[in-house]
C-alpha positions as a Python dict, from the first residue, in 0.01 Angstrom:
ca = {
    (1, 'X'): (0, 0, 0),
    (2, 'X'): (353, 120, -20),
    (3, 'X'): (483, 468, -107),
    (4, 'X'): (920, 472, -90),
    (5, 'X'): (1104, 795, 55),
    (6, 'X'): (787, 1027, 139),
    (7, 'X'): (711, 895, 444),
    (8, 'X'): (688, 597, 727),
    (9, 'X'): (383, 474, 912),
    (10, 'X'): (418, 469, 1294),
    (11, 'X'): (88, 375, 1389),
    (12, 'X'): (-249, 172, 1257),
    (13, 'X'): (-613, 66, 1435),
    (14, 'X'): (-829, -126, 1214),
    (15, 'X'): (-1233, -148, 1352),
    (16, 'X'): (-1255, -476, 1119),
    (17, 'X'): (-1096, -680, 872),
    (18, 'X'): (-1176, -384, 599),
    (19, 'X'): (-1176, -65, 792),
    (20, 'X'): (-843, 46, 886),
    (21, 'X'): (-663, 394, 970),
    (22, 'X'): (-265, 472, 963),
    (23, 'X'): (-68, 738, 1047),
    (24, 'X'): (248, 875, 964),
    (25, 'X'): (549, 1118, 884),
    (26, 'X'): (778, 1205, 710),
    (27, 'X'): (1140, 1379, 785),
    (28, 'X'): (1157, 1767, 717),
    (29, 'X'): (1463, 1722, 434),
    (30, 'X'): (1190, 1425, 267),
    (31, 'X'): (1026, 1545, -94),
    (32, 'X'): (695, 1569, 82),
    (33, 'X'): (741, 1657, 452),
    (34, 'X'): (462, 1659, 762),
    (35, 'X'): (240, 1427, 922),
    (36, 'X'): (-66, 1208, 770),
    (37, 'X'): (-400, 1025, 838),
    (38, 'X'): (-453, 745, 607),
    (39, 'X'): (-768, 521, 574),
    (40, 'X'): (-906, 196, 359),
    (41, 'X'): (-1230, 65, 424),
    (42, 'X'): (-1182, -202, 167),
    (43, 'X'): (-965, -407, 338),
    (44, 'X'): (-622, -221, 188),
    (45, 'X'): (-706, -254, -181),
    (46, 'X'): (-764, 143, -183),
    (47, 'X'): (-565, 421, 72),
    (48, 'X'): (-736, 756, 106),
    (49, 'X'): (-524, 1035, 238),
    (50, 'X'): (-770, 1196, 484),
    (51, 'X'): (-543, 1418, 674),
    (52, 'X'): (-214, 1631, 670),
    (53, 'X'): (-12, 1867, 827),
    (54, 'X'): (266, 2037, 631),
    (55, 'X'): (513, 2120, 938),
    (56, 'X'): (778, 1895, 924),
    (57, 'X'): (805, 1962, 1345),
    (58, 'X'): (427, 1760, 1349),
    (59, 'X'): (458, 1372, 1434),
    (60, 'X'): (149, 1158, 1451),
    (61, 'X'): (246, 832, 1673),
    (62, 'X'): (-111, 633, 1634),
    (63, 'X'): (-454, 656, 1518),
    (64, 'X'): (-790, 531, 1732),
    (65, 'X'): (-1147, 446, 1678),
    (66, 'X'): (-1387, 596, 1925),
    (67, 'X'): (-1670, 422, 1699),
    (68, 'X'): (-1692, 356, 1351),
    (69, 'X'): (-1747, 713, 1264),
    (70, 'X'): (-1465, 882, 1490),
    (71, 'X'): (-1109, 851, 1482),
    (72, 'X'): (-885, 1002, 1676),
    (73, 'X'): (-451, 1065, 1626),
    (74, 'X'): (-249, 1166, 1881),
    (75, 'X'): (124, 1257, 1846),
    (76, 'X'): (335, 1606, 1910),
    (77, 'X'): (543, 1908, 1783),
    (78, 'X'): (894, 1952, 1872),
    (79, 'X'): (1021, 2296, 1797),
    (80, 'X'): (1323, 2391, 1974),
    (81, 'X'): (1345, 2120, 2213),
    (82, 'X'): (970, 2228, 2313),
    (83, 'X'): (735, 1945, 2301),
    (84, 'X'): (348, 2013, 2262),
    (85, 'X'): (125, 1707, 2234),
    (86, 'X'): (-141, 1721, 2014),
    (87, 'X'): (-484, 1511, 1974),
    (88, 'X'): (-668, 1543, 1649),
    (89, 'X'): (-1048, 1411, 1602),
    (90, 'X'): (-1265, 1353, 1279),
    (91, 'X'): (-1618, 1217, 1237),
    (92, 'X'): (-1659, 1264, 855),
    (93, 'X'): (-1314, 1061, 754),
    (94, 'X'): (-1523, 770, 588),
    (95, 'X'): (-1750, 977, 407),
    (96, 'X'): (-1563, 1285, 304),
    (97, 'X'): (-1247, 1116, 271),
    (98, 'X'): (-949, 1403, 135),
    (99, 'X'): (-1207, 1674, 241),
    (100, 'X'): (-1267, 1518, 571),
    (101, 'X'): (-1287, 1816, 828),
    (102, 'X'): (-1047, 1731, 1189),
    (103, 'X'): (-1072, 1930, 1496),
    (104, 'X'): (-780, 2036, 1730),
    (105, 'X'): (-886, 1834, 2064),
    (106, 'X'): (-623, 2011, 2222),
    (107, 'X'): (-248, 2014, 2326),
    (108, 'X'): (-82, 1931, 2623),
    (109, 'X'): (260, 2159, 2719),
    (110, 'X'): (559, 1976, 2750),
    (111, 'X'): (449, 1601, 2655),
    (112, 'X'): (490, 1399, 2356),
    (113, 'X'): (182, 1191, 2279),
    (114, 'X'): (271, 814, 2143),
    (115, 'X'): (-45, 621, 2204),
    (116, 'X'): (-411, 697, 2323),
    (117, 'X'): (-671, 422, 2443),
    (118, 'X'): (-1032, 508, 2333),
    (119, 'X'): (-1277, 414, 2688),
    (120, 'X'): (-1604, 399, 2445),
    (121, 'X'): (-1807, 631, 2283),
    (122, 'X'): (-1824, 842, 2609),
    (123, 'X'): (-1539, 1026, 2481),
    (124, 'X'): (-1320, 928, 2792),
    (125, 'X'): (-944, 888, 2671),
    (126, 'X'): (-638, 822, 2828),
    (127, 'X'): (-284, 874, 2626),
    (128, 'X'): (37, 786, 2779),
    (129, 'X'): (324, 998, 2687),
    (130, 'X'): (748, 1131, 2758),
    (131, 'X'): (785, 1450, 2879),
    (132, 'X'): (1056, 1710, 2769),
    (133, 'X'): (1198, 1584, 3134),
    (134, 'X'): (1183, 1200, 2993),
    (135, 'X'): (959, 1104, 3250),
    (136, 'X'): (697, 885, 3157),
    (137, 'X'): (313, 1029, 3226),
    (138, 'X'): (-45, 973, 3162),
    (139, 'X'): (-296, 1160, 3081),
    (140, 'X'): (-713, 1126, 3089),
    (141, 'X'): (-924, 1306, 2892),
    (142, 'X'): (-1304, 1354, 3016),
    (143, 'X'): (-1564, 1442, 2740),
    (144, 'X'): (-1773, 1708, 2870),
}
């Protein structure tokens, strides 16, 4: 897969040797600007474009698998020097591919999300990420 001057991949998680998901952006001048969630589950023959945001101030830094059903992206906005981290979640990506639905998880003030570890299908998640201070934090998340 290779697509020239719409956008750049900054992150990929693959469950197996055919199921992978990448994510990406693009810059806000680009033909196509905003942030993406892209899938094969062919082993990279096929891309699906399962999510995007339009807002050239959205980043996605890296994609997850909770299970083989639910993937999770974490990255950030930065509007005027504010950052607010953002997790996104989506449990119909492999069968609803372009119309798969993805829920908000939530934001976190003043952090810029770049990578999230997945603790099992408990829905425990930790995701490191630099502050508008550039300090260098952590973060858990506990299912309820």
């Amino acid at each position: 897969f290779e697509d020239v001057g719409n956008f750049y991949f900054n992150g990929i998680d693959c469950l197996d040797s055919t199921t992978c998901v990448a994510v990406g952006e693009s810059d806000a001048d680009s033909p196509d600007p905003g942030s993406r969630v892209w899938s094969t589950t062919d082993g990279g023959q096929t891309w699906v474009e399962n999510f995007k945001m339009s807002d050239p101030q959205e980043s996605l830094f890296t994609a997850k698998f909770v299970s083989k059903d639910e993937i999770w992206a974490v990255g950030g906005n930065v509007s005027n020097r504010q950052f607010l981290g953002r997790v996104w979640s989506s449990t119909d990506w492999a069968e609803k591919g372009e119309d798969s639905s993805w829920a908000d998880v939530g934001g976190i003030d003043n952090a810029w999300l770049t990578d999230i570890g997945m603790a099992g299908e408990d829905g425990d998640a930790f995701a490191v990420a630099l502050t508008i201070q550039s300090t260098a934090s952590v973060f858990k998340y506990t299912a309820a």
